[in-house]
Coordinates of C-alpha atoms in Angstrom, one line a residue:
X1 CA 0.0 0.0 0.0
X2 CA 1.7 3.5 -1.1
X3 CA 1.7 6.1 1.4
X4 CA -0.9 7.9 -0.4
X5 CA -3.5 5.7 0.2
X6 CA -2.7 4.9 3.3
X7 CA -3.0 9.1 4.3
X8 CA -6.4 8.6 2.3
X9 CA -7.4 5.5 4.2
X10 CA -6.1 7.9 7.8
X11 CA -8.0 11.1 6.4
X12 CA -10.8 9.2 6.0
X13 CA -11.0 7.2 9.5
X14 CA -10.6 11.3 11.2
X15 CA -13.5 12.7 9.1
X16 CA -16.0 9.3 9.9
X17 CA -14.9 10.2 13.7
X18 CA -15.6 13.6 13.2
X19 CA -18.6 13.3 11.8
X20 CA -20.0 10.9 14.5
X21 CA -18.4 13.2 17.5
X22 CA -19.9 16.3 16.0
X23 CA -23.4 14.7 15.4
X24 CA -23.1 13.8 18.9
X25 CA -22.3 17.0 20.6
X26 CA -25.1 18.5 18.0
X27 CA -27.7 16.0 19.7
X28 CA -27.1 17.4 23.2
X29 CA -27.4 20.4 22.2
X30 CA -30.6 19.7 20.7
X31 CA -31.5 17.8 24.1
X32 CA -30.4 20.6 26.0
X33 CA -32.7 23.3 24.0
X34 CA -35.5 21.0 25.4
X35 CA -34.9 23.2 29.1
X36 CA -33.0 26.1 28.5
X37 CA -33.8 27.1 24.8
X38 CA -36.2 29.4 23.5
X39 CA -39.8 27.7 24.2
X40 CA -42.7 28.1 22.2
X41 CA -45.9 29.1 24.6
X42 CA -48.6 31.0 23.0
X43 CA -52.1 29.4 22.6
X44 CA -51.5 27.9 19.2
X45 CA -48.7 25.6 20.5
X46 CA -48.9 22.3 21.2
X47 CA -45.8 21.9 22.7
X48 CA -46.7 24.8 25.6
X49 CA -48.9 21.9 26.8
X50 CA -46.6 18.6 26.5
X51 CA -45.8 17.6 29.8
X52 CA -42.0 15.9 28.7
X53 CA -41.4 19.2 28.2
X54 CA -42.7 21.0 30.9
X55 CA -40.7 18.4 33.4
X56 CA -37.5 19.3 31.7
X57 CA -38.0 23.4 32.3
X58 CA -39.6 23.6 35.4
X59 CA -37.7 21.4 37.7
X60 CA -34.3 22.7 38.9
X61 CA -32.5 19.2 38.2
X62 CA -33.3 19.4 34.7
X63 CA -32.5 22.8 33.7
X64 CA -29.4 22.1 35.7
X65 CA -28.5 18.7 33.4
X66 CA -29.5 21.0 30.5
X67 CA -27.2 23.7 31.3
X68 CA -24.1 20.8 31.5
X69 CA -25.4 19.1 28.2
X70 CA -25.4 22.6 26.7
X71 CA -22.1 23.0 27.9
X72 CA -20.6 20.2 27.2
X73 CA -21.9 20.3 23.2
X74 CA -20.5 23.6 22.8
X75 CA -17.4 22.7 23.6
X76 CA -17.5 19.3 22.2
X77 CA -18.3 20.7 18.6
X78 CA -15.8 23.5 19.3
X79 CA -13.4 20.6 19.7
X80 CA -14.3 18.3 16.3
X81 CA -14.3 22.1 14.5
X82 CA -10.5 22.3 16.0
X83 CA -9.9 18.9 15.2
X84 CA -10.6 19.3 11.6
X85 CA -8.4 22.4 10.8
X86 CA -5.4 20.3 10.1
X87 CA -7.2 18.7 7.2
X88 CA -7.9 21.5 5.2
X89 CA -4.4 23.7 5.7
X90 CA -1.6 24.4 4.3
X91 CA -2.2 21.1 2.5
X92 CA -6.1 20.1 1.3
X93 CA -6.4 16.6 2.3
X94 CA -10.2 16.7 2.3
X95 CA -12.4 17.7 -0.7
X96 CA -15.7 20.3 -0.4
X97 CA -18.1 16.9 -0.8
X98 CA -16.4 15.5 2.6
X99 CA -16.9 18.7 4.2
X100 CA -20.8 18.8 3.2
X101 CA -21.1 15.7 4.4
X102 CA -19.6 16.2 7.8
X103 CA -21.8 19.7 8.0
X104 CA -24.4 18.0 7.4
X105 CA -24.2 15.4 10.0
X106 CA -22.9 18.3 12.4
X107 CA -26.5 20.1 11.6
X108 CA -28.9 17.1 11.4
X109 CA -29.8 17.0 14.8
X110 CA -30.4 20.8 15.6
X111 CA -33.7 20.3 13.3
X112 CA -35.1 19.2 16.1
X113 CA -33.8 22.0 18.6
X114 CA -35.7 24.8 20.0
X115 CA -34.2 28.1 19.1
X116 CA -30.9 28.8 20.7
X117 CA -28.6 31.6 21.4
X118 CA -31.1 33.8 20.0
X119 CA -34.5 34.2 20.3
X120 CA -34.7 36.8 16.9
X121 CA -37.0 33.5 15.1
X122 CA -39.9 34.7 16.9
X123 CA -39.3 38.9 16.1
X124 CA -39.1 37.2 12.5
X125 CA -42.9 35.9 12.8
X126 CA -44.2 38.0 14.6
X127 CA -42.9 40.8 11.6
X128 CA -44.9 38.1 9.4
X129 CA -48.0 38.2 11.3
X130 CA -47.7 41.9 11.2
X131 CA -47.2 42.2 7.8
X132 CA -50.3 39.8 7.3
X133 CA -52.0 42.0 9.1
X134 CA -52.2 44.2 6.8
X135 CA -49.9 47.0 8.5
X136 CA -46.4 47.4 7.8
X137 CA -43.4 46.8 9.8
X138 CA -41.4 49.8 8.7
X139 CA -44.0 52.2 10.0
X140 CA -44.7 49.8 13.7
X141 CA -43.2 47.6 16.2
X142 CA -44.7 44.2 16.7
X143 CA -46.5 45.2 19.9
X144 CA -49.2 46.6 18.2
X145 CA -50.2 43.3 17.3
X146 CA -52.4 41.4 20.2
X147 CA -50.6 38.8 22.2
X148 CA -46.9 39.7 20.5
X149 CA -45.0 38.9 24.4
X150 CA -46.8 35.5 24.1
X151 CA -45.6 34.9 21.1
X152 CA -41.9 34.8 22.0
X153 CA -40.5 38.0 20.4
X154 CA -38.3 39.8 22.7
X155 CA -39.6 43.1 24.5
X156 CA -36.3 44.8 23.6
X157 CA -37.1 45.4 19.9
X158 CA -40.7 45.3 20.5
X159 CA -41.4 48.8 19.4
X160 CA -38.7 49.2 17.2
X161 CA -38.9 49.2 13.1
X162 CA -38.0 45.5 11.4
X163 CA -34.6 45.7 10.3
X164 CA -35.0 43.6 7.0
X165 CA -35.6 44.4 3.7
X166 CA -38.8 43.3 1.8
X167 CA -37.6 39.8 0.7
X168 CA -37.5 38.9 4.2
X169 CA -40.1 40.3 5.9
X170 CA -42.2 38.9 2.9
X171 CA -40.8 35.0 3.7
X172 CA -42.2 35.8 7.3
X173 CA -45.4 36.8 6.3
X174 CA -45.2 33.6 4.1
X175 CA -44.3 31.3 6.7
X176 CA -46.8 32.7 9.3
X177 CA -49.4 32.3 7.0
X178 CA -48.6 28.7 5.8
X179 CA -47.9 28.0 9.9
X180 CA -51.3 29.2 10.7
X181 CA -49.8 31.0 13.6
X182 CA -48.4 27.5 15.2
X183 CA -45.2 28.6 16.7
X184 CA -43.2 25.5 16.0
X185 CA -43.9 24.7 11.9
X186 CA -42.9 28.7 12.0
X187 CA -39.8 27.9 13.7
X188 CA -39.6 24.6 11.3
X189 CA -40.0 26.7 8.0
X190 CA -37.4 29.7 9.0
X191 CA -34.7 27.3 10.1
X192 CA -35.2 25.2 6.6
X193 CA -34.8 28.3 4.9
X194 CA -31.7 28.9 7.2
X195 CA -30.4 26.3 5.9
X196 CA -31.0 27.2 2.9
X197 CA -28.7 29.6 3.3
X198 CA -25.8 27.3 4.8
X199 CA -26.4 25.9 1.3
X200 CA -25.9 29.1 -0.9
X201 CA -22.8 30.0 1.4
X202 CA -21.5 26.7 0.6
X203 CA -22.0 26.8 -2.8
X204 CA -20.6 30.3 -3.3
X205 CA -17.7 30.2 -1.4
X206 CA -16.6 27.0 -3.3
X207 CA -17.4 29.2 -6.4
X208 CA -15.7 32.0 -5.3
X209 CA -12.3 30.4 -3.9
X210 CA -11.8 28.5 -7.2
X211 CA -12.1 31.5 -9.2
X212 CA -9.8 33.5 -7.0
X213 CA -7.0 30.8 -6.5
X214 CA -7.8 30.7 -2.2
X215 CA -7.7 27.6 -0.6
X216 CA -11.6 26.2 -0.8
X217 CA -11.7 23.6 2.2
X218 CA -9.9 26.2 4.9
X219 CA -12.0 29.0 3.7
X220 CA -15.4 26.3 4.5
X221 CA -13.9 25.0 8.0
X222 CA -13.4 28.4 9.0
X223 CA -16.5 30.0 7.6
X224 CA -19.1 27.5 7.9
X225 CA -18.1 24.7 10.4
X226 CA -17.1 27.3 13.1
X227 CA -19.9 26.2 15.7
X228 CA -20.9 29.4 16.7
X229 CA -22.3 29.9 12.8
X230 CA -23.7 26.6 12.5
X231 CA -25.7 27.0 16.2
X232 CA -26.4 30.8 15.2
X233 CA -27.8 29.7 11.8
X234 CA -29.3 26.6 12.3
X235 CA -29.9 26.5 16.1
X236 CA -31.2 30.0 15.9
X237 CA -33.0 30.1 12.4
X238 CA -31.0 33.0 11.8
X239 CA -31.5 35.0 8.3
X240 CA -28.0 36.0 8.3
X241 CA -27.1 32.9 5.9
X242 CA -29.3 34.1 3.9
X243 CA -28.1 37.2 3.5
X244 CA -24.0 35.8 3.2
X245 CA -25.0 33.6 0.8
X246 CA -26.3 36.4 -1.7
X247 CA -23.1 38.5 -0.9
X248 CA -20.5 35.6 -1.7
X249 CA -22.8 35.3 -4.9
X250 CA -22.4 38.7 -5.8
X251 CA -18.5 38.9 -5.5
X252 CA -18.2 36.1 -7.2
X253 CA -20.1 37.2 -10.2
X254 CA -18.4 40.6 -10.1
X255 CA -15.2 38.3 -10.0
X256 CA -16.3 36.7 -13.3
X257 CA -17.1 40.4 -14.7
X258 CA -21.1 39.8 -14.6
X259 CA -22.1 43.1 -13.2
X260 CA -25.8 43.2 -14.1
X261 CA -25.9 39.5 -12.4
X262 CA -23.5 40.3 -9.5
X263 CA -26.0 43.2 -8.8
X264 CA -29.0 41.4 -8.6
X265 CA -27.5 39.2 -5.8
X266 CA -26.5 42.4 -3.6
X267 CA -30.4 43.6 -4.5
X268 CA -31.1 40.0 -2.9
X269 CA -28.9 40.8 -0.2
X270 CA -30.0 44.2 0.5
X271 CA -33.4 42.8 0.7
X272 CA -32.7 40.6 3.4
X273 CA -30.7 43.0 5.6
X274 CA -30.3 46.6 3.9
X275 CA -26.7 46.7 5.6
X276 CA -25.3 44.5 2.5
X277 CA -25.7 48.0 0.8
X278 CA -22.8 48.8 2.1
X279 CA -20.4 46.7 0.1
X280 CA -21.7 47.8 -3.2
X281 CA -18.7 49.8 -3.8
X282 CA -16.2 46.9 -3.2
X283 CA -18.7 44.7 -5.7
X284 CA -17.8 46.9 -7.9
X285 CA -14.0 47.3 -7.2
X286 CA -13.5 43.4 -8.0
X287 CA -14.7 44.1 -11.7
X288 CA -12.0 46.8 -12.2
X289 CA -8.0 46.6 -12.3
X290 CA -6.6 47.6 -9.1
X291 CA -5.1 51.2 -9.9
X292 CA -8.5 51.9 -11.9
X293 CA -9.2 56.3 -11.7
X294 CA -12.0 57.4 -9.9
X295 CA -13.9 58.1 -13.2
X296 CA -13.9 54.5 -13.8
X297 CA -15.0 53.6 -10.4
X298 CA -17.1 56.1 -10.0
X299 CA -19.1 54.8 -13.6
X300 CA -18.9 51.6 -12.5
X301 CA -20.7 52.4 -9.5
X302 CA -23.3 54.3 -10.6
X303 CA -24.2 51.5 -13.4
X304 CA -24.1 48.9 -10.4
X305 CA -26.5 50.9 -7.9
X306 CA -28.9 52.1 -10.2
X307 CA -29.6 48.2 -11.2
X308 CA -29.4 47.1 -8.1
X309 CA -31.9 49.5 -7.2
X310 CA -34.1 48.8 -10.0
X311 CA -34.1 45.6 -8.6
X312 CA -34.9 46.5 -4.9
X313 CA -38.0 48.5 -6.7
X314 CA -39.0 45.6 -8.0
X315 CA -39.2 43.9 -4.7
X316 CA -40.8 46.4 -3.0
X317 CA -43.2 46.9 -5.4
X318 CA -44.2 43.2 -5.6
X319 CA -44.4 43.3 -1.7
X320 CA -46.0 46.3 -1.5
X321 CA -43.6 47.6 1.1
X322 CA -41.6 49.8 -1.1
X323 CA -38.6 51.3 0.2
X324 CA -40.0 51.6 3.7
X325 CA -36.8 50.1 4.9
X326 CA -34.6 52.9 4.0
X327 CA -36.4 55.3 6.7
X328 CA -36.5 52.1 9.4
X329 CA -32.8 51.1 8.6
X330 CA -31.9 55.1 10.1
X331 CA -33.8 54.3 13.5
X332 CA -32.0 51.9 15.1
X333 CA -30.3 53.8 17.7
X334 CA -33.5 54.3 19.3
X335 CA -33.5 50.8 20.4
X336 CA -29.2 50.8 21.3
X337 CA -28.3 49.5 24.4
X338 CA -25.0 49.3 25.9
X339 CA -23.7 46.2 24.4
X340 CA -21.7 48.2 21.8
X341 CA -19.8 51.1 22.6
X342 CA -21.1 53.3 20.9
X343 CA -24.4 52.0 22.6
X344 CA -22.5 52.5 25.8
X345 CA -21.4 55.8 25.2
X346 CA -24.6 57.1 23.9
X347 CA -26.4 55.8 27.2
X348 CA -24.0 57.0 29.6
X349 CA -23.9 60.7 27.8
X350 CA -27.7 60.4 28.1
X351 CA -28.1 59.4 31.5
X352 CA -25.3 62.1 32.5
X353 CA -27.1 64.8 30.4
X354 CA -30.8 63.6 32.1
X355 CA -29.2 64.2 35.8
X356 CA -28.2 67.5 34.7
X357 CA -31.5 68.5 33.5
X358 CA -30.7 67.9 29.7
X359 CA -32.3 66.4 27.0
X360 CA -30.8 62.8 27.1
X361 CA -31.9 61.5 24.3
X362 CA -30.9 64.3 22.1
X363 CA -27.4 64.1 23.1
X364 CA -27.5 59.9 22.9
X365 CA -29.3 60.7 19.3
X366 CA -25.7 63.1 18.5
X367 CA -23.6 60.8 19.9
X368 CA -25.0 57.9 17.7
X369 CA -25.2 60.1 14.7
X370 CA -21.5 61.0 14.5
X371 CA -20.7 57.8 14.9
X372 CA -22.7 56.0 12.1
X373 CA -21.0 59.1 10.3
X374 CA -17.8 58.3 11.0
X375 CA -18.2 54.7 9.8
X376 CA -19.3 56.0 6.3
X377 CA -16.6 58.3 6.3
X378 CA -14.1 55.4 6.7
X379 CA -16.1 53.2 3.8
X380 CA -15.6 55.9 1.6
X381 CA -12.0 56.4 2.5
X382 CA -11.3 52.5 1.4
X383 CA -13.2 52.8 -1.5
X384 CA -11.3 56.0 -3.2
X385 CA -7.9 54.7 -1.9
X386 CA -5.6 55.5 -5.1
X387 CA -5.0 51.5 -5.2
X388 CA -7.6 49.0 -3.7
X389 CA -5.7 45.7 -4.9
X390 CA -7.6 43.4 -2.4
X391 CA -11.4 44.5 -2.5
X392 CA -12.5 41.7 -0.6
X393 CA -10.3 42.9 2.0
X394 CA -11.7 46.6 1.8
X395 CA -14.9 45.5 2.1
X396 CA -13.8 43.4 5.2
X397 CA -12.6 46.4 6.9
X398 CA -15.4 48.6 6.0
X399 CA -18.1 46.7 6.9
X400 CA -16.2 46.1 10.4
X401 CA -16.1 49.7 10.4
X402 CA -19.7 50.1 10.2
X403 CA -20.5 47.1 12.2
X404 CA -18.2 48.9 15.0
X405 CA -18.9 51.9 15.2
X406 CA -23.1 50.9 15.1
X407 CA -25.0 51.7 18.3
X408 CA -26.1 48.2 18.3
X409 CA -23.7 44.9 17.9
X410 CA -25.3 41.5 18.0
X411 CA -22.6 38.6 18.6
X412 CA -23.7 37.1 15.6
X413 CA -22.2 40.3 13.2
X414 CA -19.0 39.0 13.9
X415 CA -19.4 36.4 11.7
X416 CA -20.0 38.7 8.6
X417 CA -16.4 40.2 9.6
X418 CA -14.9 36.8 10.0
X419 CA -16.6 35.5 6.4
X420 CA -15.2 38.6 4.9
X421 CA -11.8 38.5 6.5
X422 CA -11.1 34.7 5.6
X423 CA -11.1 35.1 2.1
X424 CA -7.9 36.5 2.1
X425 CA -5.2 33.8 1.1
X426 CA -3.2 35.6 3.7
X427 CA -4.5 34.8 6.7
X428 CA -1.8 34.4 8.9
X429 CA -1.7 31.5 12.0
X430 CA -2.0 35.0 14.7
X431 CA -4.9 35.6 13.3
X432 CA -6.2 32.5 12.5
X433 CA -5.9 31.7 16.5
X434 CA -7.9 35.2 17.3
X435 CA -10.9 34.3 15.5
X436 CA -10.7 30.8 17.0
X437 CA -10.2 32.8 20.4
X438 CA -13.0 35.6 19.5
X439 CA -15.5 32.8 18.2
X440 CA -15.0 31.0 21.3
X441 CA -15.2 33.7 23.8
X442 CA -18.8 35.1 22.0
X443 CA -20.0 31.7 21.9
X444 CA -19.7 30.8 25.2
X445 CA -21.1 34.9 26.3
X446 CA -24.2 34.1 24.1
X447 CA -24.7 30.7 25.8
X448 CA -24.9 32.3 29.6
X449 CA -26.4 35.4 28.2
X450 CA -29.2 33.7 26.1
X451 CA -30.0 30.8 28.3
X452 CA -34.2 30.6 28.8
X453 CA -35.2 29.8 32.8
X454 CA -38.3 30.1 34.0
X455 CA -39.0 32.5 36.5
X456 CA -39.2 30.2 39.3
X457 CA -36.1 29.5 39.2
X458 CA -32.5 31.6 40.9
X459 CA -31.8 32.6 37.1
X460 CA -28.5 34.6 38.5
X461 CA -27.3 31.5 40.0
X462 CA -28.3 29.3 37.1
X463 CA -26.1 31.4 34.6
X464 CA -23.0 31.9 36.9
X465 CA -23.1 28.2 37.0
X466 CA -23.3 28.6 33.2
X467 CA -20.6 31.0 32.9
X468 CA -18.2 28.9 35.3
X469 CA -18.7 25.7 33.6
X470 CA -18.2 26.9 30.2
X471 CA -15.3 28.9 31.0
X472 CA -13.4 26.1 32.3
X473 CA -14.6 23.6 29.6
X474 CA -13.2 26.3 27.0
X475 CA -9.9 27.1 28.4
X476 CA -9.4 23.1 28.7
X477 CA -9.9 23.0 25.4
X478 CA -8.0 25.4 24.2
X479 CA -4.6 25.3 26.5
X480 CA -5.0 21.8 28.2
X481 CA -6.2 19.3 25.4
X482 CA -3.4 17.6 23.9
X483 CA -4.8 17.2 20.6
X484 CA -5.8 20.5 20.1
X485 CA -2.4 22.4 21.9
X486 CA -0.3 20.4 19.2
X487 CA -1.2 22.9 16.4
X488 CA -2.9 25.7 18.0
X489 CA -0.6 26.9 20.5
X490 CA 2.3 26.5 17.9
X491 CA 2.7 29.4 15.1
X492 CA 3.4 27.3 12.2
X493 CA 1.2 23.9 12.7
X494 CA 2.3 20.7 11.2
X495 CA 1.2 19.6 8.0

């Protein structure tokens, strides 16, 4: 037997372990979202009234075992996700079909989940049942509707504007009224068509590494199989698949020269979350030479946006929504908190301008303002730069100056930086560990921070079990385990 098939017979043997390990740790997830995940209780749900559930939920043992299952699957799928990355770089011993099949096996199991680390699936419905309602989510928060809290959609954005464009909001509407209001097909139907999206990112990101010359398989492990996508995506029926999958298609048909096509995928972007807008200009960079004049760009970007508007009227014309969003998209400070630091520094000007008899919110309006400001400056400065030679690493840096510098930052927008970011063939092994380390870090702060316990309960006590458990399951993992420290804790891994 040559050594060649022998590494193929080896590479084989790791991915069949792989896929069987990360199936498992998916599956206690899954059990785990049984206690602690996002349940399901308005009147139309039939699993508010299962008693298998109930006993999970309300008894202190079992939200206790849930908390360790949960645990214990995030770190066991962080581990197989670790575990892989030797595969795929510097030398590709695994093709793109092995790594579909082992993210398929990985997701399999969180079909069957209740929404996790995010409870957004609900907002998404209850945006739908709005919409079907006649009235549109642009011009009111979902608690006008009756029984909205119910329903599962979290009070923090319940009087804000839906941040999605009309494609979206239409799929809700859809989905609610093919549902018929029962919480758990709706659940069902938005997580298919997150996967959906899993799908399209795959598909892309194969087409766009091969036309590019980046290495395919490390650009999937460290896009896709990262857990905290694949339990944001999947395990939280999130629609920010969707809307990566329409922005790897449009590079990659602007990388092929296609503008008219590469702009109808931003328009499908934009649809789904207006804030893909922002990388037109960097869609449009990839179609010219590197040291192309401002005339050119500037053509080429005013042939790009008024198609891809044309398209966006087309949408919200079919919808009827029009381009409601554009207004809605501008109000989201009114619902920051101080997660981000702008968020932060808007509340605490605010709250210092209230005790001094000020108007508060005018000055956390400002503050919010000259930041969102400052974020389109800096997009603006990438995109004129006298020489963009990488554009998918312009856009990288200018959508992570927008996403920064925003008075809101869900965990989850990391994951657009880090998609953006790894196609780069230069990624370098410091790097490489940050994400791991960021990814890690956000994953575990979303577990404690999004973990579902019923009132009844100590809930402080519950999640600084949480937090303790995880913490020291993670920094095993990462400095302890021998088979991870090998590579990770070295700055050139072994082939």
């Amino acid at each position: 037997m040559t050594a060649a098939m022998q590494e193929s017979i080896t590479t084989t043997g790791t991915l069949r372990r792989l896929a069987i390990h990360g199936a498992a740790a998916s599956t206690l997830v899954t059990i785990a979202s049984w206690g602690i995940g996002w349940f399901p209780r308005n009147q139309f749900s039939p699993l508010a009234r299962t008693g298998f559930f109930i006993e999970f939920r309300t008894e202190a043992i079992g939200v206790i075992a849930c908390i360790v299952l949960m645990a214990v699957g995030l770190a066991w799928m962080t581990r197989c996700w670790l575990l892989l990355r030797p595969l795929v770089a510097p030398i590709e011993r695994v093709s793109t079909r092995q790594v579909a099949r082992l993210l398929t096996a990985w997701c399999a199991p969180l079909l069957l989940a209740f929404p996790i680390l995010s409870r957004d699936v609900y907002a998404y419905l209850a945006q739908g049942r709005l919409l079907h309602a006649g009235r549109s989510p642009y011009a009111e928060g979902v608690s006008t509707i009756p029984g909205w809290f119910d329903a599962g959609a979290d009070g923090l954005w319940a009087q804000s504007l839906s941040p999605y464009g009309p494609i979206f909001v239409s799929l809700s509407r859809f989905i609610h009224f093919i549902s018929g209001g029962i919480p758990e097909i709706g659940v069902l139907m938005l997580r298919v068509a997150a996967i959906a999206g899993v799908i399209g990112c795959f598909h892309y990101l194969k087409v766009l590494c091969a036309k590019l010359g980046y290495n395919t398989d490390w650009t999937l492990w460290a896009v896709l199989c990262s857990p905290l996508f694949l339990l944001t995506m999947v395990g939280g029926a999130h629609n920010d698949g969707l809307m990566l999958a329409a922005i790897f298609a449009a590079f990659a048909r602007a990388a092929d020269g296609r503008w008219v096509r590469a702009s109808f995928a931003l328009s499908v972007a934009v649809a789904i979350k207006p804030i893909a807008l922002i990388l037109l200009p960097f869609v449009g960079l990839l179609m010219l030479a590197a040291d192309a004049r401002r005339t050119e760009r500037l053509v080429m970007w005013v042939k790009l946006g008024a198609l891809t508007m044309l398209w966006l009227l087309i949408y919200g014309a079919a919808s009827g929504l029009w381009f409601g969003w554009l207004p809605a998209m501008f109000t989201a400070g009114s619902a920051a908190f101080p997660y981000a630091p702008v968020g932060l520094l808007g509340w605490l000007g605010a709250l210092a301008t209230n005790a001094l008899g000020g108007n508060g919110d005018l000055v956390q309006t400002v503050v919010v303002l000259v930041f969102e400001l400052c974020g389109l400056l800096l997009v603006f400065k990438l995109a004129l730069a006298e020489r963009v030679a990488r554009p998918l690493r312009a856009a990288a840096w200018a959508l992570s100056a927008v996403v920064l510098l925003a008075p809101i930052i869900q965990p989850w927008y990391i994951l657009w930086l880090f998609a953006l970011f790894a196609l780069d063939r230069d990624v370098s092994w410091r790097a490489e560990r940050l994400m791991v380390q960021i990814s890690s870090l956000i994953l575990l702060a979303v577990f404690v921070d999004q973990l579902s316990i019923e009132q009844w309960h100590v809930i402080w006590l519950m999640r600084v079990f949480a937090a303790l458990l995880g913490l020291l399951l993670f920094l095993y993992l990462l400095y302890r385990d021998r088979a991870i420290a090998g590579w990770f804790n070295a700055p050139c891994p072994p082939d």
